PDB file of C-alpha atoms in Angstrom:
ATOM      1  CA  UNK T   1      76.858  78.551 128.764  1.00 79.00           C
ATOM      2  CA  UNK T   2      77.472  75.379 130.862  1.00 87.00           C
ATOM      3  CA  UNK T   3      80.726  74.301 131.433  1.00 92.00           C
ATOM      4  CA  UNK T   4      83.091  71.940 133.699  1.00 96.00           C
ATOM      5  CA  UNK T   5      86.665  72.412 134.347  1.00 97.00           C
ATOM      6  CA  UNK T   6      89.039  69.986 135.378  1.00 97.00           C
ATOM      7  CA  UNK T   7      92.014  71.573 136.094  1.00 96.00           C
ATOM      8  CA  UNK T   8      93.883  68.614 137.236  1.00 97.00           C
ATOM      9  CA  UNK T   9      95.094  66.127 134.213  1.00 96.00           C
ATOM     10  CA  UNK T  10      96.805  63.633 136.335  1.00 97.00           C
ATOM     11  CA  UNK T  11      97.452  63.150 140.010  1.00 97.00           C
ATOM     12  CA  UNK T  12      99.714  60.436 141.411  1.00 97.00           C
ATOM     13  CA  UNK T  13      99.292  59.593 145.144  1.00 97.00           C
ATOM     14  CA  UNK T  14     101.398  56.664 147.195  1.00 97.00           C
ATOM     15  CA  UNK T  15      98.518  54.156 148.568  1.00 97.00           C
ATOM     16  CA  UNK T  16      96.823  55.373 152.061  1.00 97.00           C
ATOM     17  CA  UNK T  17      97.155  58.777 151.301  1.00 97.00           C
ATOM     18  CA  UNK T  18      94.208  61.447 150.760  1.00 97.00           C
ATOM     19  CA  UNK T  19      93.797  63.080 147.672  1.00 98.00           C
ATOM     20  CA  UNK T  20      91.218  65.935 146.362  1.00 98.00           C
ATOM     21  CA  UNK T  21      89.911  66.222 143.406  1.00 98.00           C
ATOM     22  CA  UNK T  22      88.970  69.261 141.985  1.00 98.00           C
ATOM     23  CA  UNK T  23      85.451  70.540 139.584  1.00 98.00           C
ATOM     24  CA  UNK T  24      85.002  73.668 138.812  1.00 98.00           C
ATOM     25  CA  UNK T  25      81.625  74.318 136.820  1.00 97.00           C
ATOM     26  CA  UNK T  26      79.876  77.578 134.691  1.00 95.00           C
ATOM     27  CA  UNK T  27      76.292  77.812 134.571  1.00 92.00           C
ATOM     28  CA  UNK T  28      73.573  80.639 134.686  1.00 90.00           C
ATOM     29  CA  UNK T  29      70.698  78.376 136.373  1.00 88.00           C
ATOM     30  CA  UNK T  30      70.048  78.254 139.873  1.00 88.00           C
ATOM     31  CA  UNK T  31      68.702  75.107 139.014  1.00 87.00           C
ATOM     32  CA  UNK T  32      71.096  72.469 137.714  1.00 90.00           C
ATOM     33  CA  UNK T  33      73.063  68.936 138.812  1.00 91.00           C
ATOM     34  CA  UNK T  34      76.610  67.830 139.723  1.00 94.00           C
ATOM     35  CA  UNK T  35      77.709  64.343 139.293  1.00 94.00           C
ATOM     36  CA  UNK T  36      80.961  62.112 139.558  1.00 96.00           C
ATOM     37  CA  UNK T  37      81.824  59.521 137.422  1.00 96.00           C
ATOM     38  CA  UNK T  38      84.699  56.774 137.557  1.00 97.00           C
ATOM     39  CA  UNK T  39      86.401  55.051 134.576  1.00 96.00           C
ATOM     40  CA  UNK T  40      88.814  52.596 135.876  1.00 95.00           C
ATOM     41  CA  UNK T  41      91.205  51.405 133.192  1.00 93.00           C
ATOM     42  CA  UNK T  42      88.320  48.546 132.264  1.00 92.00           C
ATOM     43  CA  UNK T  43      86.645  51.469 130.121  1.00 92.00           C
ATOM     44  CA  UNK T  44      83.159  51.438 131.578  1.00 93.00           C
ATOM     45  CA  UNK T  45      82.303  54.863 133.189  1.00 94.00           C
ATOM     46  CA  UNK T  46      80.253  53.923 136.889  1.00 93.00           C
ATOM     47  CA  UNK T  47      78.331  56.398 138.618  1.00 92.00           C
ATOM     48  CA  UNK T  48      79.442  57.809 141.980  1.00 94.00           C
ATOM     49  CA  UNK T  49      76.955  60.673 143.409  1.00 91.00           C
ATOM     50  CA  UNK T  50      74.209  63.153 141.928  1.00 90.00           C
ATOM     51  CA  UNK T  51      73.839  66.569 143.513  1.00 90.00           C
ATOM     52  CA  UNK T  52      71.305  68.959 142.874  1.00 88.00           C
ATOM     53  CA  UNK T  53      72.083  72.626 143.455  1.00 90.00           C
ATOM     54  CA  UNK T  54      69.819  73.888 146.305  1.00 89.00           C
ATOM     55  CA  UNK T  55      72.013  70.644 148.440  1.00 85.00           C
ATOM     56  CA  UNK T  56      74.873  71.693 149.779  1.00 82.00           C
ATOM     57  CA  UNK T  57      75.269  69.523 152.403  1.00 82.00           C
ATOM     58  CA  UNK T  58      78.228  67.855 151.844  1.00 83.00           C
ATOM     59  CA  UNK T  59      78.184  63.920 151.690  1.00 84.00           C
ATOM     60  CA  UNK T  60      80.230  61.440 152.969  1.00 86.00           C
ATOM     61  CA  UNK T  61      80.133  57.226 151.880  1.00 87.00           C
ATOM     62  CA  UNK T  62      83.176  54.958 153.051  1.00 92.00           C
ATOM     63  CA  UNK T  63      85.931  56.935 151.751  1.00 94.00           C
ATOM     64  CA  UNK T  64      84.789  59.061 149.715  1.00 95.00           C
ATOM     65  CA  UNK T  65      83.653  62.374 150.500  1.00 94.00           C
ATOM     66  CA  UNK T  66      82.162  65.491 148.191  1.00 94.00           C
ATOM     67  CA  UNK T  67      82.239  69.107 149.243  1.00 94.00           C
ATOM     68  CA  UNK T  68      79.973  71.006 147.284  1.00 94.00           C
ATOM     69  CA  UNK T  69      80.332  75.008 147.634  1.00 94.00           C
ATOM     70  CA  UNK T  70      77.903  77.262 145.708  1.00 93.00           C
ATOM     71  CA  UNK T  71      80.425  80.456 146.579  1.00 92.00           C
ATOM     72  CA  UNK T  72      82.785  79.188 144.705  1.00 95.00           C
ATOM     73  CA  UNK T  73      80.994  77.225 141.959  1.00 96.00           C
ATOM     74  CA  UNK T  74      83.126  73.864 142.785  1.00 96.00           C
ATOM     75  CA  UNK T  75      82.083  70.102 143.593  1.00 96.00           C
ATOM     76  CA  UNK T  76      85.325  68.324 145.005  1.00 97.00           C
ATOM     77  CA  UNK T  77      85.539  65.244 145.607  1.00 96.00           C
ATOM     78  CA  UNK T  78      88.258  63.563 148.402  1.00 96.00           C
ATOM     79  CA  UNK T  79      89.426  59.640 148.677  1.00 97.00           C
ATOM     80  CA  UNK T  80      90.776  59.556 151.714  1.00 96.00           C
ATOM     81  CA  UNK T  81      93.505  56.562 152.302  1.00 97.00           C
ATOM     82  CA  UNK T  82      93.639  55.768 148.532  1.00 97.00           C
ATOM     83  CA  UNK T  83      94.080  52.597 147.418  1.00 97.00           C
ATOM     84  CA  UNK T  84      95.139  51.107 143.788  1.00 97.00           C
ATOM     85  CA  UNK T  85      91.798  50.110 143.303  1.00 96.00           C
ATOM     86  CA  UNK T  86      91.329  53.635 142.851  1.00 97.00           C
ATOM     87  CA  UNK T  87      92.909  54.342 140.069  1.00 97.00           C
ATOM     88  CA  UNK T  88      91.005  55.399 137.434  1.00 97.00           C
ATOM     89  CA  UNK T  89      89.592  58.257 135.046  1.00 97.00           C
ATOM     90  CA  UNK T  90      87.567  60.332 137.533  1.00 97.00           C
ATOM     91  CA  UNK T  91      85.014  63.204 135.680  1.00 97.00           C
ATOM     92  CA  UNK T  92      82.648  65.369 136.922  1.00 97.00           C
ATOM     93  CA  UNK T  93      79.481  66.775 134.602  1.00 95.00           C
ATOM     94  CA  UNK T  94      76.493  69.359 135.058  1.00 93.00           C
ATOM     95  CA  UNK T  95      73.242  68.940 133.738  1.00 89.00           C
ATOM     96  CA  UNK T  96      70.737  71.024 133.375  1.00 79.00           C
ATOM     97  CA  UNK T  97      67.146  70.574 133.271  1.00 75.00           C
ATOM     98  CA  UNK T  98      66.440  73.541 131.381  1.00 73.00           C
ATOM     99  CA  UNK T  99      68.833  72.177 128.727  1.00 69.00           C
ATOM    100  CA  UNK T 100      67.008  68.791 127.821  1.00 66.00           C
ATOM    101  CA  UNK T 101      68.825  67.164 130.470  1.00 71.00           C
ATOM    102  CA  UNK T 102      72.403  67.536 128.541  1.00 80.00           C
ATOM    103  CA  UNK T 103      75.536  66.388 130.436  1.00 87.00           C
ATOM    104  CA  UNK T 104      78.343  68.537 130.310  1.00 91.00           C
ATOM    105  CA  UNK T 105      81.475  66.842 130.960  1.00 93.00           C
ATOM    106  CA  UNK T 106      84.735  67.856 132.405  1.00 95.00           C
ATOM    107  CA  UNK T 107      88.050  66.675 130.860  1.00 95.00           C
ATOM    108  CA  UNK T 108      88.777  64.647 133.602  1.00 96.00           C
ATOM    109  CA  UNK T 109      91.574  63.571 136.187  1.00 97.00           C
ATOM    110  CA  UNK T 110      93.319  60.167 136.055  1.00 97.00           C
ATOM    111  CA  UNK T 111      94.230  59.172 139.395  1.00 98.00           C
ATOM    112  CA  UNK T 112      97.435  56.923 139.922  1.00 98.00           C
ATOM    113  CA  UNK T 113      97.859  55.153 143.406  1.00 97.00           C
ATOM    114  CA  UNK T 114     101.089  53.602 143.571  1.00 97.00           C
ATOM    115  CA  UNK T 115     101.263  50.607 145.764  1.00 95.00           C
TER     116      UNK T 115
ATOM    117  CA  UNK C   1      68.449  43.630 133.808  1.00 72.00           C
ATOM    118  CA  UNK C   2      71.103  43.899 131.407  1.00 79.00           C
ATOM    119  CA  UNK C   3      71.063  47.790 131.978  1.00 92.00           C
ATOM    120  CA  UNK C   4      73.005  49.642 128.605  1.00 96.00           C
ATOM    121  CA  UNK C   5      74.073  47.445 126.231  1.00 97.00           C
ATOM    122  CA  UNK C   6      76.017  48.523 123.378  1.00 97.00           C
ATOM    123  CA  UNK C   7      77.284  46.438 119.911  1.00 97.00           C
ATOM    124  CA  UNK C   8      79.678  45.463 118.244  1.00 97.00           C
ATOM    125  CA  UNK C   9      82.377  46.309 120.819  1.00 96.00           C
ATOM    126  CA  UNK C  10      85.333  47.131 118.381  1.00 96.00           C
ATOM    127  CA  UNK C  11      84.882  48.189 114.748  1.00 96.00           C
ATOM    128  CA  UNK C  12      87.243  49.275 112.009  1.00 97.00           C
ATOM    129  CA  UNK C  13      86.085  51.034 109.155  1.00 97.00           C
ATOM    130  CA  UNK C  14      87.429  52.497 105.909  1.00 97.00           C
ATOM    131  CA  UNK C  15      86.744  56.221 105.214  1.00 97.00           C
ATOM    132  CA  UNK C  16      84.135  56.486 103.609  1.00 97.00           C
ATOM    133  CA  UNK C  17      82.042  53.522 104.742  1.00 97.00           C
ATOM    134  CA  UNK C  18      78.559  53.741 106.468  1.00 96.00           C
ATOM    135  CA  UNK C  19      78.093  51.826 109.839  1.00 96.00           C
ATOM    136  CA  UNK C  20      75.533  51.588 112.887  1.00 97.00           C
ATOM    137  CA  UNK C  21      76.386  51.279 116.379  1.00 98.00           C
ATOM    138  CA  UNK C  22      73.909  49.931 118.232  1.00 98.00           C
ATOM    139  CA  UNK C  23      72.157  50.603 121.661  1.00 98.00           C
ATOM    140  CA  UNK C  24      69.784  48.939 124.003  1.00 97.00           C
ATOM    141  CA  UNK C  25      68.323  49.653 126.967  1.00 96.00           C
ATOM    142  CA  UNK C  26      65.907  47.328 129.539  1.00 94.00           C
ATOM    143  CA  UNK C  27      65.241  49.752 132.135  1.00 91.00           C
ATOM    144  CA  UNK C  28      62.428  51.805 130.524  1.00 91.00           C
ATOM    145  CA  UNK C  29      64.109  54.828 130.501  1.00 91.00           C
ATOM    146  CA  UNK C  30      62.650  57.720 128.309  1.00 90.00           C
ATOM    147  CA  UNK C  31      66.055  59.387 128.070  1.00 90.00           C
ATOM    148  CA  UNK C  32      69.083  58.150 125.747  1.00 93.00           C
ATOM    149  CA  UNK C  33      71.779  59.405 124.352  1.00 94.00           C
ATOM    150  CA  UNK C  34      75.414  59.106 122.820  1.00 97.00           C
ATOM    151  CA  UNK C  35      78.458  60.615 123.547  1.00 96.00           C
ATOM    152  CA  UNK C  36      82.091  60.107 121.957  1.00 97.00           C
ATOM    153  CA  UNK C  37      85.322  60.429 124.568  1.00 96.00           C
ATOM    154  CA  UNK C  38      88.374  61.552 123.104  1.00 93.00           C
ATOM    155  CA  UNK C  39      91.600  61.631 125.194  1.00 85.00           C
ATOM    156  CA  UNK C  40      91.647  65.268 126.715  1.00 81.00           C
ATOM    157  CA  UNK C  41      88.420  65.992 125.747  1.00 84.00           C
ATOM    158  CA  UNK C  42      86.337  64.483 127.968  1.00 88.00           C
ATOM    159  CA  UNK C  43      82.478  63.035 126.966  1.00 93.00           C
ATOM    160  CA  UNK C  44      81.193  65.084 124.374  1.00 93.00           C
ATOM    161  CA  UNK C  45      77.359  64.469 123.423  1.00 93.00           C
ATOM    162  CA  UNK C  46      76.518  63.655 119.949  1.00 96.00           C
ATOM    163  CA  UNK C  47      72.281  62.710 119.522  1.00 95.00           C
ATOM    164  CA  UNK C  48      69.654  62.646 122.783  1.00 92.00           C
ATOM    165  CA  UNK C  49      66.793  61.325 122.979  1.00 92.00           C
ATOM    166  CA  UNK C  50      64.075  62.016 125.319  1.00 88.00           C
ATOM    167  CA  UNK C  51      61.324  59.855 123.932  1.00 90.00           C
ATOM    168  CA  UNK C  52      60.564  57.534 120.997  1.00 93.00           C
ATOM    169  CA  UNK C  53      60.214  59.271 118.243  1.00 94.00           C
ATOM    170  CA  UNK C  54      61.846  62.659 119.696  1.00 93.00           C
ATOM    171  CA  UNK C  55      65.891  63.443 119.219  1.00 94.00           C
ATOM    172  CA  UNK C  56      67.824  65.913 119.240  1.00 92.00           C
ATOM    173  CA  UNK C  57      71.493  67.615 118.403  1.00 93.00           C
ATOM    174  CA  UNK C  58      73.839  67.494 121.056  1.00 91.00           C
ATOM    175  CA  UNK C  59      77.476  69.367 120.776  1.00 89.00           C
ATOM    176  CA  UNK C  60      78.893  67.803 118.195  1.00 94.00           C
ATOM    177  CA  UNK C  61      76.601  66.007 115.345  1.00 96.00           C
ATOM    178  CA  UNK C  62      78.027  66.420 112.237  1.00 96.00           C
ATOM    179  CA  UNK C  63      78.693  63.397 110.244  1.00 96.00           C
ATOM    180  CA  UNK C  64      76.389  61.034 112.390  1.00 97.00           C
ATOM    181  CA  UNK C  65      72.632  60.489 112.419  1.00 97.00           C
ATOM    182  CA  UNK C  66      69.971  58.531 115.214  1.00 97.00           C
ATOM    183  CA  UNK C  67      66.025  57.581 115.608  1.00 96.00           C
ATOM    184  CA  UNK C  68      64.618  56.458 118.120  1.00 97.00           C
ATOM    185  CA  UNK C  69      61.734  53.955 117.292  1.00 96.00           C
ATOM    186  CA  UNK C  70      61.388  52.361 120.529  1.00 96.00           C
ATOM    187  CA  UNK C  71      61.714  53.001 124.173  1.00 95.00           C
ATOM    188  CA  UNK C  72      64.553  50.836 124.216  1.00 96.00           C
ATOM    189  CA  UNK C  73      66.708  51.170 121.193  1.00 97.00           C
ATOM    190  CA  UNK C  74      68.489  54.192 120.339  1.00 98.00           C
ATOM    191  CA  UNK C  75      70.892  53.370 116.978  1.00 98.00           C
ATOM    192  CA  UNK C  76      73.685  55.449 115.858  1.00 98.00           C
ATOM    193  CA  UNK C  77      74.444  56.067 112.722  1.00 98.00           C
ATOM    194  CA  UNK C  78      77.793  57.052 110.724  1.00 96.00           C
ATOM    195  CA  UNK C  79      77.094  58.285 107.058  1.00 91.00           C
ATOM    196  CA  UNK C  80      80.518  58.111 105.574  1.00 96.00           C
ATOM    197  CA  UNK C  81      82.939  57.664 108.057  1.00 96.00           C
ATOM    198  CA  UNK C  82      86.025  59.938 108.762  1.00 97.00           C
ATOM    199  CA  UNK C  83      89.414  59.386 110.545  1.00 97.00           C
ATOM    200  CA  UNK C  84      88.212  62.426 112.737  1.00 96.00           C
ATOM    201  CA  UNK C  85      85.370  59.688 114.220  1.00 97.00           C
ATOM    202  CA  UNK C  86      88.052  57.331 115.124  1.00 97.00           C
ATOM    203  CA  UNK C  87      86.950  57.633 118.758  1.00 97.00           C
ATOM    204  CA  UNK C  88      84.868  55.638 121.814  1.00 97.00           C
ATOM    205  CA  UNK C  89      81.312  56.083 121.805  1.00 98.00           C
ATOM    206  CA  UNK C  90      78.842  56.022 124.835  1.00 97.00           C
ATOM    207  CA  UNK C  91      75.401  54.914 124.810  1.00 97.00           C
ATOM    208  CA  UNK C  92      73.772  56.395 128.273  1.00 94.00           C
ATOM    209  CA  UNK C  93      70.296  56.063 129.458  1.00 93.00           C
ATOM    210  CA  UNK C  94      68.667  57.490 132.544  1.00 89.00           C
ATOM    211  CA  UNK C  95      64.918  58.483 133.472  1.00 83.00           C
ATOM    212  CA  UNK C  96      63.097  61.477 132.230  1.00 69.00           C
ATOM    213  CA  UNK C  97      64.371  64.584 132.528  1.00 56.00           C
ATOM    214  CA  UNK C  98      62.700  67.381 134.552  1.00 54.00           C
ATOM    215  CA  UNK C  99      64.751  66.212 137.994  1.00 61.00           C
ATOM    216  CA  UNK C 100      68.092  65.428 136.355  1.00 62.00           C
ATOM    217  CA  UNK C 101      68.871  61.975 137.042  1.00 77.00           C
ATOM    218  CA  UNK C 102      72.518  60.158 136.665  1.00 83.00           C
ATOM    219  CA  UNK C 103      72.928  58.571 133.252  1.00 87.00           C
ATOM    220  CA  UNK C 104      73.491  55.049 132.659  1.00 91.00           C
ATOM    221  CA  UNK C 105      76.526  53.913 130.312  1.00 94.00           C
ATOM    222  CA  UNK C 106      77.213  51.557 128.189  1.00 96.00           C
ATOM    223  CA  UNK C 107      80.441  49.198 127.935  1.00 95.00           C
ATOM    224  CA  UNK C 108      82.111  51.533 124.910  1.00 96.00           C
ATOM    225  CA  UNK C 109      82.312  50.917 121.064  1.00 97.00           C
ATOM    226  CA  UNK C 110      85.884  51.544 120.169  1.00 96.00           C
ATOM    227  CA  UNK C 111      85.784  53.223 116.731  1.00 97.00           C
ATOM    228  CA  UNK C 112      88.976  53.386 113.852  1.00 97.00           C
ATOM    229  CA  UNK C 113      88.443  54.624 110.616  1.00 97.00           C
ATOM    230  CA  UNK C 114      91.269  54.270 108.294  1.00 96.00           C
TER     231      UNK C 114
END
């Protein structure tokens, strides 16, 4: 069965520093799709980056950065020199073609910067 | 494009009352669905859609009902709601699937049932 853990509840991080977060995920497909979502406070969830599963080059954009490992079954995802824009409801979900396209969302990490 | 649009935005019911959130979509996309987001619990999907006229269960149906008439509107329906539904529900949207694209949300309907 698909699933997506989210080990990390809550994080607090002081503004400019880097933080990781981390997404573990379950699956028996080799072919399937990793994606991060953010929820700042606001409520609205925006769309961050889609990965499909034979990609594993990781990707970089401003300061955020994703390192997806098939060894290990894990999509992190890294904000380097955080800022309290930042803060938010971050959540990572797999979906699988072979599944109707069903999401399968983490519980997901809220992410404090303090100023 | 107004992308996902979702109404009303905050509802309170009484248990036992029947209600419809709605959902709209202007991007043409074959695939809908609805999720509810509990605190701790993540999205959890509800009804999908992958065409009009075609829906399906998702993880956690009970007590809620959908059609899909039209490309673009994909209504949710409570039978006789429950404080268990108190919740925020997602309308998504995203192209078909077959190469999994990233879903569109909605703003949120914040739910209370009394």
């Amino acid at each position: 069965a698909q699933k997506v853990t989210q080990a990390q509840t809550e994080i607090s991080v002081v503004e400019k520093e880097d933080v990781t977060l981390d997404c573990v995920y379950e699956t028996r497909d080799t072919t399937y799709y990793l994606f991060w979502y953010k929820q700042p406070p606001s409520g609205e969830l925006v769309f961050l980056i889609r990965r499909n599963s034979f990609d594993e080059q990781n990707e970089i954009s401003g300061r955020y950065s994703w390192n997806f490992q098939k060894s290990t079954s894990s999509f992190n995802f890294t904000i380097t020199a955080s800022q309290v824009v930042d803060s938010a409801v971050y959540f990572c979900a797999l979906s699988d073609p072979n599944t109707g396209n069903q999401f399968y969302f983490g519980t997901g990490t809220s992410l404090t910067v303090i100023p | 494009n107004a992308g996902v649009t979702q109404t009303p935005k905050f509802q309170v019911l009484k248990t036992g009352q029947s209600m419809t959130l709605q959902c709209a979509q202007d991007m043409n996309h074959e695939y809908m669905s609805w999720y509810r987001q509990d605190p701790g619990m993540g999205l959890r999907l509800i009804h999908y859609s992958v065409g009009a006229g075609i829906t399906d269960q998702g993880e956690v149906p009970n007590g809620y009902n959908v059609s899909r008439s039209t490309t673009e509107d994909f209504p949710l329906r409570l039978l006789s709601a429950a404080p268990s539904q108190t919740s925020v529900y997602f309308c998504a949207s995203s192209y078909v699937p077959g190469d999994s694209y990233e879903q569109y949300f909605g703003p949120g309907t914040r739910l209370t049932v009394t």
